PDB file of C-alpha atoms in Angstrom:
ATOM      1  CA  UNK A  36      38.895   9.557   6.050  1.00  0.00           C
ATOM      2  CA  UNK A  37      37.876   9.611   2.339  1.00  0.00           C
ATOM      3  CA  UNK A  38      34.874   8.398   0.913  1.00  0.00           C
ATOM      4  CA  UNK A  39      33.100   8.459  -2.309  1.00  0.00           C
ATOM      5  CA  UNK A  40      28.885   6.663  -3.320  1.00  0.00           C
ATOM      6  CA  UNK A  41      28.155   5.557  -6.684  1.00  0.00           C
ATOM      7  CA  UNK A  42      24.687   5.339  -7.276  1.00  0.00           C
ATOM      8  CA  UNK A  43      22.991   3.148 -10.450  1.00  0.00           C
ATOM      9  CA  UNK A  44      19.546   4.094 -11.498  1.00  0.00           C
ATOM     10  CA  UNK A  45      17.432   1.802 -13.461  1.00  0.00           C
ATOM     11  CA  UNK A  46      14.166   2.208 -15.180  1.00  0.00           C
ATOM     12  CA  UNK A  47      10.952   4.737 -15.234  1.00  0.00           C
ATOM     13  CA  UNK A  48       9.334   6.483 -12.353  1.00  0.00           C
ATOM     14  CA  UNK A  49       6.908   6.242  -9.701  1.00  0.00           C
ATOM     15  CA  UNK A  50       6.329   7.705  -6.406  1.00  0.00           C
ATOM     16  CA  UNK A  51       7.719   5.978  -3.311  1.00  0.00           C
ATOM     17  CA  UNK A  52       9.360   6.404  -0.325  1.00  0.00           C
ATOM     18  CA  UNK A  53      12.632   5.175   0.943  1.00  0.00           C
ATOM     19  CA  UNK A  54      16.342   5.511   2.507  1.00  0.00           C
ATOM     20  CA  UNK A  55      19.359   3.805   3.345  1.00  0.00           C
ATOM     21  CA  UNK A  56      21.430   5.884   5.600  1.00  0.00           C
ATOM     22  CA  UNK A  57      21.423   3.158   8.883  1.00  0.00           C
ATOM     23  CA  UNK A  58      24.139   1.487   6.764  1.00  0.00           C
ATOM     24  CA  UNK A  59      26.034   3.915   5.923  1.00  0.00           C
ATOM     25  CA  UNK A  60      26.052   5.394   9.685  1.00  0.00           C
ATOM     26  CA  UNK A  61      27.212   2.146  10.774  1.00  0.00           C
ATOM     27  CA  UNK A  62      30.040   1.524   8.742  1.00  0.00           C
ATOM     28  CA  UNK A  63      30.893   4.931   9.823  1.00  0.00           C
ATOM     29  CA  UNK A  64      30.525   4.081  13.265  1.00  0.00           C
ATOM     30  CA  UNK A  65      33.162   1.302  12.735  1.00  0.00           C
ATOM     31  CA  UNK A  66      35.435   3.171  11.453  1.00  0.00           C
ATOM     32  CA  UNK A  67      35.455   5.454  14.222  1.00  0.00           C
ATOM     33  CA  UNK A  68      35.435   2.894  16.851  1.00  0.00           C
ATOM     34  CA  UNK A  69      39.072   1.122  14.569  1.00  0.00           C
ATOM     35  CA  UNK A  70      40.802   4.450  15.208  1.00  0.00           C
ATOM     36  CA  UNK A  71      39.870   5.301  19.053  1.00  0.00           C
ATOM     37  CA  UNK A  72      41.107   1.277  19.490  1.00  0.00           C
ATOM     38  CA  UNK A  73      44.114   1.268  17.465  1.00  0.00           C
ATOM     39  CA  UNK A  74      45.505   4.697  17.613  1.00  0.00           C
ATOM     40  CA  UNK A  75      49.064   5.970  19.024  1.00  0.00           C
ATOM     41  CA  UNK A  76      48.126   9.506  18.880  1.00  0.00           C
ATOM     42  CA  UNK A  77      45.207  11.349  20.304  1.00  0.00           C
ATOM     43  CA  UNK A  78      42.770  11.621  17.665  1.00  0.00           C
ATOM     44  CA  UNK A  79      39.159  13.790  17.810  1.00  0.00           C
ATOM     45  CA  UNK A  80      36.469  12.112  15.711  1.00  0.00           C
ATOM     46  CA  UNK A  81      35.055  15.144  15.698  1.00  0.00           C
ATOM     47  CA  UNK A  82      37.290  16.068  13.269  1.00  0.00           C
ATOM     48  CA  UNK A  83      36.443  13.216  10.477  1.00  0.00           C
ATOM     49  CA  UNK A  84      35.388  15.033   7.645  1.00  0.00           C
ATOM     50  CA  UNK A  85      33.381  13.204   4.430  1.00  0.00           C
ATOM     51  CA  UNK A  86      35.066  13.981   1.926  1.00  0.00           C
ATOM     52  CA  UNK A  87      33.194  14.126  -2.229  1.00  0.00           C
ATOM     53  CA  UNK A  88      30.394  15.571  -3.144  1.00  0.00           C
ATOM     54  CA  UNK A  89      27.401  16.078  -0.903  1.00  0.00           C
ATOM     55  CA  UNK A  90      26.022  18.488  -3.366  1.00  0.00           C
ATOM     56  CA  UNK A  91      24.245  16.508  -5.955  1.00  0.00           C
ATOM     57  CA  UNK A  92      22.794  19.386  -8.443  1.00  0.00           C
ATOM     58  CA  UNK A  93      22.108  17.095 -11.110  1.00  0.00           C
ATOM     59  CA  UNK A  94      19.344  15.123  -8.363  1.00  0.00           C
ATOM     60  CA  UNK A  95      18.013  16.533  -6.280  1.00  0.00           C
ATOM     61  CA  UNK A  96      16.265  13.490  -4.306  1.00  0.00           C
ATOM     62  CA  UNK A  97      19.541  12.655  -2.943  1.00  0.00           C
ATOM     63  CA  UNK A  98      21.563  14.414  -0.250  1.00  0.00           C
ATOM     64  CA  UNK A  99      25.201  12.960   1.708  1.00  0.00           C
ATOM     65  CA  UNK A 100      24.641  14.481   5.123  1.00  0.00           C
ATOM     66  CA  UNK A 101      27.887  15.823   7.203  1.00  0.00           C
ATOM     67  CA  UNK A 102      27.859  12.662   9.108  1.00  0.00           C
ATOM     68  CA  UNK A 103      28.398  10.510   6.454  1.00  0.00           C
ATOM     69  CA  UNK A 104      24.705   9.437   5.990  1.00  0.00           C
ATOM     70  CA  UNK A 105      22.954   8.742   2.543  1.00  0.00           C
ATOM     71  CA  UNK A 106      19.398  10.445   2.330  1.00  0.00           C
ATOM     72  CA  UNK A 107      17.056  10.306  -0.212  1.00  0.00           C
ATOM     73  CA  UNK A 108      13.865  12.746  -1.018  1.00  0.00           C
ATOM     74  CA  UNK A 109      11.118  11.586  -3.338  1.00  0.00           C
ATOM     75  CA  UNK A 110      12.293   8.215  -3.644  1.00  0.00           C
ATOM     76  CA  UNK A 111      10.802   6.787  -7.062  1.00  0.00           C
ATOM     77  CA  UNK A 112      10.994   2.803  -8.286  1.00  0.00           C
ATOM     78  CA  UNK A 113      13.296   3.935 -10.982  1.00  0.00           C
ATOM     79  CA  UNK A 114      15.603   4.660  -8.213  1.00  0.00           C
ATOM     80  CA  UNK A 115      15.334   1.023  -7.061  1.00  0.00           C
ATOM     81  CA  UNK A 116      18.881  -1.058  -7.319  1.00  0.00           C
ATOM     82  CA  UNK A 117      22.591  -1.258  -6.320  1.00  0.00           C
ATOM     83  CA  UNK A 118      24.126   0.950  -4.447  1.00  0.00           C
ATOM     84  CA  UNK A 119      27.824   0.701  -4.089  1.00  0.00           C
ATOM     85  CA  UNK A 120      29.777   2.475  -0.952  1.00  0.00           C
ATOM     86  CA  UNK A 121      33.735   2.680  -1.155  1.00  0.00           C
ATOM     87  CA  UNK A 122      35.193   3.919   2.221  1.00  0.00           C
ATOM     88  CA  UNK A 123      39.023   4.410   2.263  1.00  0.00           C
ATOM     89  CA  UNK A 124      40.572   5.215   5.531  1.00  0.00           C
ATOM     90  CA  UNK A 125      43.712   5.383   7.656  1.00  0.00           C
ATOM     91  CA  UNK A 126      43.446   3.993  10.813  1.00  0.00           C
ATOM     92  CA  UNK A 127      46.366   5.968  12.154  1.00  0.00           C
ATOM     93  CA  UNK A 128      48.979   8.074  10.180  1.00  0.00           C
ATOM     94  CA  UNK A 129      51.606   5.470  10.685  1.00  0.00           C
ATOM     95  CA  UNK A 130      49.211   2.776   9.030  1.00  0.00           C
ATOM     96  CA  UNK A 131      48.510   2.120   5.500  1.00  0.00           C
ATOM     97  CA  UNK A 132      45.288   3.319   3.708  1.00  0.00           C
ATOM     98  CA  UNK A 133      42.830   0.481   4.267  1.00  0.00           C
ATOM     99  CA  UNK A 134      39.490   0.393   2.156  1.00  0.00           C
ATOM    100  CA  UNK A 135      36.317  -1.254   2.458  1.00  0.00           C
ATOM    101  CA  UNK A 136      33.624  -1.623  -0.646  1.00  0.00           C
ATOM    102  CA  UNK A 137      30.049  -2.145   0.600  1.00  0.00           C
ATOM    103  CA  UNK A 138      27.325  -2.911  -1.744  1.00  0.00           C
ATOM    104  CA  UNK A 139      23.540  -3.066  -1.288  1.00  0.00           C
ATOM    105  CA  UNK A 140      19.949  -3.403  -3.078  1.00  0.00           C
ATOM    106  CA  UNK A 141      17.268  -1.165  -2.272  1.00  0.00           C
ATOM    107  CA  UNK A 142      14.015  -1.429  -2.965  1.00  0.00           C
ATOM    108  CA  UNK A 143      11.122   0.799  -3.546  1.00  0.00           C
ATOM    109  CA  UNK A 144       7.878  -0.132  -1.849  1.00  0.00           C
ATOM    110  CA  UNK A 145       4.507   0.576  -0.925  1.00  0.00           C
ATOM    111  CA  UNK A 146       1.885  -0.305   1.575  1.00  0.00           C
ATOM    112  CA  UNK A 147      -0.667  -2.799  -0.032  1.00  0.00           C
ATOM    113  CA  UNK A 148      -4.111  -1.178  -1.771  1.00  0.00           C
ATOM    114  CA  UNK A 149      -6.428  -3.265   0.328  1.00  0.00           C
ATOM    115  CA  UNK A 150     -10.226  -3.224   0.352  1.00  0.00           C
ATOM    116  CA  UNK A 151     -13.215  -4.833   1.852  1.00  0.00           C
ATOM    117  CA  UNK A 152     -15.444  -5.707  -1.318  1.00  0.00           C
ATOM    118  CA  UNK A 153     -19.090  -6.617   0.199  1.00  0.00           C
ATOM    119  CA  UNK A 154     -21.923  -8.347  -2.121  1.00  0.00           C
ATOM    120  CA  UNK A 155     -25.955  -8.194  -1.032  1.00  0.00           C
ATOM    121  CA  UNK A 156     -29.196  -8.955  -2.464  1.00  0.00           C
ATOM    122  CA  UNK A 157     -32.632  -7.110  -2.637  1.00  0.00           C
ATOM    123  CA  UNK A 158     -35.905  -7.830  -3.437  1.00  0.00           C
ATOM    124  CA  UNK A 159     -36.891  -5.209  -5.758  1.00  0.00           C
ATOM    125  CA  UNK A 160     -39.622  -3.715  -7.505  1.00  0.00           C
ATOM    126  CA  UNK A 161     -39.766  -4.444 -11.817  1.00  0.00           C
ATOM    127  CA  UNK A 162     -36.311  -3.851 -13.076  1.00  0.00           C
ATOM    128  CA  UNK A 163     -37.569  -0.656 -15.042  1.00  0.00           C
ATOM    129  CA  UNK A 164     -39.126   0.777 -12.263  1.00  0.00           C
ATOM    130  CA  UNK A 165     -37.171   4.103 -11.420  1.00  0.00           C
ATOM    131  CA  UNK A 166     -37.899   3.094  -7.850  1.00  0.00           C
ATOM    132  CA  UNK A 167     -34.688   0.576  -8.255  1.00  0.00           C
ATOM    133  CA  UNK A 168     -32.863   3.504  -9.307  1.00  0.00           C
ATOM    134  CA  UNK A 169     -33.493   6.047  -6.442  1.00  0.00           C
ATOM    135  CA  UNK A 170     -33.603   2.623  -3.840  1.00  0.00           C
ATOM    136  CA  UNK A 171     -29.807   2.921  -4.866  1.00  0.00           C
ATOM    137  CA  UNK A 172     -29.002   5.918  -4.648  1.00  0.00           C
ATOM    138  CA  UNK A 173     -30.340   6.423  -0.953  1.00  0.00           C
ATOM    139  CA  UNK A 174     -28.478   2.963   0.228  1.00  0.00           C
ATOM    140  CA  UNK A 175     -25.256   4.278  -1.454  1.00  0.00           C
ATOM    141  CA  UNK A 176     -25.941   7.078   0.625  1.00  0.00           C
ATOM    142  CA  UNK A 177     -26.502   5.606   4.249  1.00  0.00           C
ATOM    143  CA  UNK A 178     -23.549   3.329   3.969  1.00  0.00           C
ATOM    144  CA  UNK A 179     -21.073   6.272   3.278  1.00  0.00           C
ATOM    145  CA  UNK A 180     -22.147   8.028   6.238  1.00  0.00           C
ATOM    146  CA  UNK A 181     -21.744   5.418   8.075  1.00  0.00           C
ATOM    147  CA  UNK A 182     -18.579   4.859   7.385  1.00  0.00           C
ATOM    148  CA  UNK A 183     -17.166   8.729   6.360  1.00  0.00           C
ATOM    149  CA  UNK A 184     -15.746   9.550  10.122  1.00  0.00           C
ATOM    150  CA  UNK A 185     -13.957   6.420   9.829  1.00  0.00           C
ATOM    151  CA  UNK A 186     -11.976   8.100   6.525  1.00  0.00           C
ATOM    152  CA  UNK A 187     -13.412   5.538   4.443  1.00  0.00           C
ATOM    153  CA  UNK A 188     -15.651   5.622   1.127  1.00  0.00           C
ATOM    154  CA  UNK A 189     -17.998   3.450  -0.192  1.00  0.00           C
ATOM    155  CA  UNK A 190     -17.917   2.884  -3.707  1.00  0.00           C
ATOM    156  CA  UNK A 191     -20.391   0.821  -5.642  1.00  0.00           C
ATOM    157  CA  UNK A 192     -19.072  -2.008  -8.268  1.00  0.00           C
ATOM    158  CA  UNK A 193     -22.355  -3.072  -9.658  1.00  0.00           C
ATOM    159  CA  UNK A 194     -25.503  -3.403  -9.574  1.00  0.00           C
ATOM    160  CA  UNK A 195     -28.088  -5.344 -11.989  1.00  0.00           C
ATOM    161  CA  UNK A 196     -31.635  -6.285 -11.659  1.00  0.00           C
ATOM    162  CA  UNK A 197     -32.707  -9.996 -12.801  1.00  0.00           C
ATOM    163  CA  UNK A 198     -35.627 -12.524 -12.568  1.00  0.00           C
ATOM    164  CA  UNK A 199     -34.794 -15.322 -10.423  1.00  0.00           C
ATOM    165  CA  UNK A 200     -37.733 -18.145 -10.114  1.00  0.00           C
ATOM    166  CA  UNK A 201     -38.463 -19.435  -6.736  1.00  0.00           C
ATOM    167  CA  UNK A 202     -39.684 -22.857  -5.907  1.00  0.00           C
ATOM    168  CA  UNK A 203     -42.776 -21.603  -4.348  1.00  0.00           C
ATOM    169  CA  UNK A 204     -42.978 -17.877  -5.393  1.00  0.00           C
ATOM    170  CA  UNK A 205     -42.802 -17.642  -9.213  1.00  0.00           C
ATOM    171  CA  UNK A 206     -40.461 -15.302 -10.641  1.00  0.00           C
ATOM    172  CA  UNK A 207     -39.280 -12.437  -8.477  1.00  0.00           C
ATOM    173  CA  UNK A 208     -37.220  -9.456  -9.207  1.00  0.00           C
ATOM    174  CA  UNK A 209     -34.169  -9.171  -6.969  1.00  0.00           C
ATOM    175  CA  UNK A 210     -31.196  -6.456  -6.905  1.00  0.00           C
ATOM    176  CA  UNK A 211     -27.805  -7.469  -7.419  1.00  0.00           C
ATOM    177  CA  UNK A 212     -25.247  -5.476  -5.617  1.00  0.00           C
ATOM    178  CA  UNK A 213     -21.658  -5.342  -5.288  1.00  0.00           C
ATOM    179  CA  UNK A 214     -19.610  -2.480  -3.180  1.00  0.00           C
ATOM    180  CA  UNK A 215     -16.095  -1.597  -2.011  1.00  0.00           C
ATOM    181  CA  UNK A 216     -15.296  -0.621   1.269  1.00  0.00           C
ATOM    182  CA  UNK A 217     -11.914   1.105   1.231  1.00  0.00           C
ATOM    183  CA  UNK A 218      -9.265   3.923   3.172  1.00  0.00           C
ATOM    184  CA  UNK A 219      -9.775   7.726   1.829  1.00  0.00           C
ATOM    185  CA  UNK A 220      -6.128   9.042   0.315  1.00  0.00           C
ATOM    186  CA  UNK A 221      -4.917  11.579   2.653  1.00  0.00           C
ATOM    187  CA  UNK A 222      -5.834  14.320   0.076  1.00  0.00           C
ATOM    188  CA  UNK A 223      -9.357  13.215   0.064  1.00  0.00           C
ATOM    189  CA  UNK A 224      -9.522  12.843   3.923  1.00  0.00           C
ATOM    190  CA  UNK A 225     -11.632  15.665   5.697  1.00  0.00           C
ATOM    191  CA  UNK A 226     -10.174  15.270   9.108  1.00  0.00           C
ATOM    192  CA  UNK A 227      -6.735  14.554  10.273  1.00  0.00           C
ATOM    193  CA  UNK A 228      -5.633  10.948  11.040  1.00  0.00           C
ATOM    194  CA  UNK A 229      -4.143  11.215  15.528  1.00  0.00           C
ATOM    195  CA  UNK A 230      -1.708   8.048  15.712  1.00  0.00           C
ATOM    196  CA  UNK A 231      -3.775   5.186  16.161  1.00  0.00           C
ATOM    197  CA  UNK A 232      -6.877   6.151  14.415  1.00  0.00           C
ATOM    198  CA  UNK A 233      -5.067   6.225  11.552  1.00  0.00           C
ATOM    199  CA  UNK A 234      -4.050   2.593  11.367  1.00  0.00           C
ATOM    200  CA  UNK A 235      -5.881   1.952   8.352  1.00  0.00           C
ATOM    201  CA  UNK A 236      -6.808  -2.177   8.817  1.00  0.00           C
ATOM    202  CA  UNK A 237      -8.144  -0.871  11.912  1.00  0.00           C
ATOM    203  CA  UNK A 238     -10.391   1.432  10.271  1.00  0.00           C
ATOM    204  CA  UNK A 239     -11.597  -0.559   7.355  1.00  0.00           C
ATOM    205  CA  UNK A 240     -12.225  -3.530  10.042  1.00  0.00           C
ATOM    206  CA  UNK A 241     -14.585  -1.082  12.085  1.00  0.00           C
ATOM    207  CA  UNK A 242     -16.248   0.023   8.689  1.00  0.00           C
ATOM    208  CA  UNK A 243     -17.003  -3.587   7.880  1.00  0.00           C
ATOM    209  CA  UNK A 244     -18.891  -4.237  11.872  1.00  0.00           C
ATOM    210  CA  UNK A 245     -20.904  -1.206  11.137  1.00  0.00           C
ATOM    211  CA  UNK A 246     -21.856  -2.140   7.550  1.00  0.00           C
ATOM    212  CA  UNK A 247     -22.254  -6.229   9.110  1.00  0.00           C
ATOM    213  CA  UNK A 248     -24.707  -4.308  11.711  1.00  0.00           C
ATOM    214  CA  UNK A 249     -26.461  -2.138   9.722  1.00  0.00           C
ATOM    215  CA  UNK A 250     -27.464  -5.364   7.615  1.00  0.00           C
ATOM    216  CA  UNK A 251     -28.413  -7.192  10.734  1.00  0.00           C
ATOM    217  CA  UNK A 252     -30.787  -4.471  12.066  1.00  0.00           C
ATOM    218  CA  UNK A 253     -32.574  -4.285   8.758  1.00  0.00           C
ATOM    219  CA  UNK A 254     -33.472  -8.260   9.267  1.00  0.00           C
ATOM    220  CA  UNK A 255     -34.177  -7.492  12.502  1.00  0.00           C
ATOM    221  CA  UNK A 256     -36.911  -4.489  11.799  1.00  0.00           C
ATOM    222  CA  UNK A 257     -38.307  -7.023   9.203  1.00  0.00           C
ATOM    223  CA  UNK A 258     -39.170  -9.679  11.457  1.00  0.00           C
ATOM    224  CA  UNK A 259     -40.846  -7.120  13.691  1.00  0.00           C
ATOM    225  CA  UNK A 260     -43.035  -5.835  10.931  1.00  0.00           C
ATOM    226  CA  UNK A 261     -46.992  -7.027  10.934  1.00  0.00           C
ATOM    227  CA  UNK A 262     -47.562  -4.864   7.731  1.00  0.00           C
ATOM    228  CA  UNK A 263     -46.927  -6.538   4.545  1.00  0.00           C
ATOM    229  CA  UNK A 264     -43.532  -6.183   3.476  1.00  0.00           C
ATOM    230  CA  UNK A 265     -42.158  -3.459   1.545  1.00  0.00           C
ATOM    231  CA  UNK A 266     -41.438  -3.894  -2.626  1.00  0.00           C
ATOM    232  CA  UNK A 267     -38.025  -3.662  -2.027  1.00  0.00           C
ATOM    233  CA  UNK A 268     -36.189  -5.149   1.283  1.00  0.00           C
ATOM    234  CA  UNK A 269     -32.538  -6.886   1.908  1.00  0.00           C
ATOM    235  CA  UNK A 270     -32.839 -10.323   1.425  1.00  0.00           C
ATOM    236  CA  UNK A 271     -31.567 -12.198   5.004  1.00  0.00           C
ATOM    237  CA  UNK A 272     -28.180 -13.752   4.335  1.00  0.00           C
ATOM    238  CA  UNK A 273     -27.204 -12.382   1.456  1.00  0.00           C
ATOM    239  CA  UNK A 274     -24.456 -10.435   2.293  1.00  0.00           C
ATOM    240  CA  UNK A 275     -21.245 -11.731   1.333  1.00  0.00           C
ATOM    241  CA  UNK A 276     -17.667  -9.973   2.441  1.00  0.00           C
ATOM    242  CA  UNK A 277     -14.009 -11.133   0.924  1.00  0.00           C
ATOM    243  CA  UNK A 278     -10.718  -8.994   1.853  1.00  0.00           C
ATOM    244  CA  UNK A 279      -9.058  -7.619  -1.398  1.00  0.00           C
ATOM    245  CA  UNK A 280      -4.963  -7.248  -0.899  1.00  0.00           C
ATOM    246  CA  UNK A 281      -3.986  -5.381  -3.953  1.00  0.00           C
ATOM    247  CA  UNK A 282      -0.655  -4.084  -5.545  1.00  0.00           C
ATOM    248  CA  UNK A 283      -0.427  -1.144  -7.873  1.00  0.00           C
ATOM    249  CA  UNK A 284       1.228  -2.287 -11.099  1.00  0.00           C
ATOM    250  CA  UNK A 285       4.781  -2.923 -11.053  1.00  0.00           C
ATOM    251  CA  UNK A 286       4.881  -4.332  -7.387  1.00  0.00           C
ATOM    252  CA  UNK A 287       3.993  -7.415  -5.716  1.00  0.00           C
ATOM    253  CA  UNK A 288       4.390  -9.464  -2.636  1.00  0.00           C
ATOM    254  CA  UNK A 289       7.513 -11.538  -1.743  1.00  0.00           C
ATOM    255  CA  UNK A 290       7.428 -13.325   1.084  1.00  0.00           C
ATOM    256  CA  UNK A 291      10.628 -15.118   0.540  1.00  0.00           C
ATOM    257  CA  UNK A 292      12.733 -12.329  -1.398  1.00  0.00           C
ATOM    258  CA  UNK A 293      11.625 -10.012   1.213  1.00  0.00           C
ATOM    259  CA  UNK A 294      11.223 -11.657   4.213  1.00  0.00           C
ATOM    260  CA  UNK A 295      11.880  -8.450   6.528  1.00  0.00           C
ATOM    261  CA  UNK A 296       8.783  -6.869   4.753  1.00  0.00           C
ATOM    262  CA  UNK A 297       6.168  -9.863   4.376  1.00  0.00           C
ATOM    263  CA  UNK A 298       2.811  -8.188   3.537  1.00  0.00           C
ATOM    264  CA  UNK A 299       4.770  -5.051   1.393  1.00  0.00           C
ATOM    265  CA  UNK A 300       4.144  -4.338  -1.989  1.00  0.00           C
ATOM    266  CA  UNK A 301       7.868  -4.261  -3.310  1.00  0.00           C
ATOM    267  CA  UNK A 302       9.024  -2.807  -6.199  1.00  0.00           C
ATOM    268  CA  UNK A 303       9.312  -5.794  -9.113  1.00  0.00           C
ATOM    269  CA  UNK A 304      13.162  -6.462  -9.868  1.00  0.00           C
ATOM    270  CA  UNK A 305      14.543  -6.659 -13.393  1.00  0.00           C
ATOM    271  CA  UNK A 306      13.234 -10.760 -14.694  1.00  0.00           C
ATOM    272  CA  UNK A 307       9.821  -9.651 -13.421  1.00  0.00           C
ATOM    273  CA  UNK A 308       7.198  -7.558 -13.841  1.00  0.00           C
ATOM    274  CA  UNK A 309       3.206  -6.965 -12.599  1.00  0.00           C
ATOM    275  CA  UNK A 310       0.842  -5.375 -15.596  1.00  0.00           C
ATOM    276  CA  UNK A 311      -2.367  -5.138 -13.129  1.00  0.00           C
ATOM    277  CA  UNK A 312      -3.419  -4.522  -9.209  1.00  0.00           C
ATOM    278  CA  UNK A 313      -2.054  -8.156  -8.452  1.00  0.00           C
ATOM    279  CA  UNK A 314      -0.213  -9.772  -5.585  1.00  0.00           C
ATOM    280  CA  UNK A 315       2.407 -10.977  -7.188  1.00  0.00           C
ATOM    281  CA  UNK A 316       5.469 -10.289  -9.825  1.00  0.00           C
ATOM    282  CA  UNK A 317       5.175 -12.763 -12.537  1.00  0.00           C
ATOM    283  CA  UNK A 318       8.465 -13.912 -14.508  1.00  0.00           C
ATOM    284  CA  UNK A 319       9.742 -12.270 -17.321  1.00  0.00           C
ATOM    285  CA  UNK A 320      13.326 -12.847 -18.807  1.00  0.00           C
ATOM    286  CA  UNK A 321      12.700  -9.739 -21.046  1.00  0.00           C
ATOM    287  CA  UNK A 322      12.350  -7.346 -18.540  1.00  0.00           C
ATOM    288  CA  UNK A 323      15.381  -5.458 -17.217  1.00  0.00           C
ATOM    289  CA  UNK A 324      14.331  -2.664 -15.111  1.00  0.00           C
ATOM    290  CA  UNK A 325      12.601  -2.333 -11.706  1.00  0.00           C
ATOM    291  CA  UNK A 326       9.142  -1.890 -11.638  1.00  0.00           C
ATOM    292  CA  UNK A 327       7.624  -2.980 -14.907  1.00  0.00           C
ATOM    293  CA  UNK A 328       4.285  -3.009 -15.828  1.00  0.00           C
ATOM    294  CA  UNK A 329       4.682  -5.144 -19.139  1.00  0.00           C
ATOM    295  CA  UNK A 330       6.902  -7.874 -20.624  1.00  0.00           C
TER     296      UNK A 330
END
């Protein structure tokens, strides 16, 4: 059996994972299973041999395996595209050479960058007191311990001090704040991930009860108090919570081009491209390579 791959790259890079070597084992598979079925002689399949190339020097990401299978190493979005597999055979030495041409896409993708992005009030002391400042600092503080065994950070988005006017109570200062909730990289993680713990929706969903509670118990230790209140106390009901699903640029979700991989980021195909952290690839008849970022 002969066999040669032609591989078509197409645009710049980024770092991905992928592979495509199921299909390739298949068809091999097949062909193996023609000549046990159809052949006169004894044959070993042992002794099928790939012949081309599985020496790439000029790539090193890609490797032909002894078996026949296509593997690739540092797969990048540039490497995203059309992969063409020409398999020429002989089903037995008395038969002609028969051939088979299989082409395929592959795609470059990436789990989504999702976040929980939380938004609470406070009732503060004068917006230029330095109390407002180190208030901050220590809630900052508390939250990412509470949620740093979980591998998750918090990261704060904003925070501004304003006069809002009550009906009954005048003008009162109150603390605007707005935080992210998200998954540590790997690098940044201080503890290995074990299987299940690191299922990161699991995670960020057990980082947003503890947050939820730690809210609830403030409320809680306010209505218990008979002293006057504090200057600065959470405001009951304030905190808001939305789910962020996120792309990196240059990917988006698809459900129907991509229906094997609903909630993937995919690499954007040439037509298409995604210039910010959106969901989606937005159309773009200028654009002819995989993963662009502008139009």
């Amino acid at each position: 059996m002969r066999r040669r791959e032609r591989r078509r790259r197409v645009g710049p890079s980024s770092v991905f994972l992928g592979f495509c070597g199921p299909l390739l084992a298949l068809a091999l598979s097949l062909l193996q299973g023609l000549i046990s079925v159809h052949s006169s002689a004894s044959i070993d399949p042992s002794g099928l041999k790939v012949v081309g190339s599985t020496n790439l020097p000029e790539n090193q990401t890609v490797k032909i395996t002894p078996t026949g299978t296509l593997l690739f190493r540092h797969f990048k979005h540039d490497m995203s595209g059309v992969y063409t597999c020409s398999l020429v055979f002989k089903p037995t030495t008395e038969q002609d050479e028969k051939s088979y041409l299989i082409k395929y896409v592959i795609y470059a993708y990436s789990d989504p960058n999702f976040y929980y992005e939380f938004t609470a009030r406070y009732h503060a002391a004068p917006c230029s007191s330095i109390y407002n400042t180190s208030f901050e600092k220590k809630l900052l503080q508390i939250l990412a311990k509470l949620v740093v065994e979980l591998s998750c950070e918090v990261v704060l988005r904003k925070s501004e001090c304003h006069h809002v006017k009550m009906q009954r109570a005048g003008l009162q200062n109150e603390i605007f704040f707005t935080f992210t909730v998200s998954s540590l990289d790997a690098e940044k993680g201080k503890s290995v991930c074990q299987k299940s713990a690191c299922d990161v929706t699991r995670r960020l969903r057990k980082a947003k009860d503890l947050i939820e509670k730690f809210f609830s118990q403030q409320v809680e230790v306010l209505g218990k108090r008979t002293a006057p209140l504090p200057e600065i106390y959470y405001i009951e009901g304030t905190l808001q919570m939305v789910w962020v699903n996120r792309c990196y640029p240059g990917y988006g979700i698809n459900l129907l081009l991509h229906p094997d991989c609903p909630n993937c980021c995919v690499v954007c195909s040439p037509g298409s491209y995604n210039p910010h952290e959106g969901t989606h690839c937005l159309q773009c008849n200028r654009s002819l390579e995989y993963g662009a970022k502008t139009c």
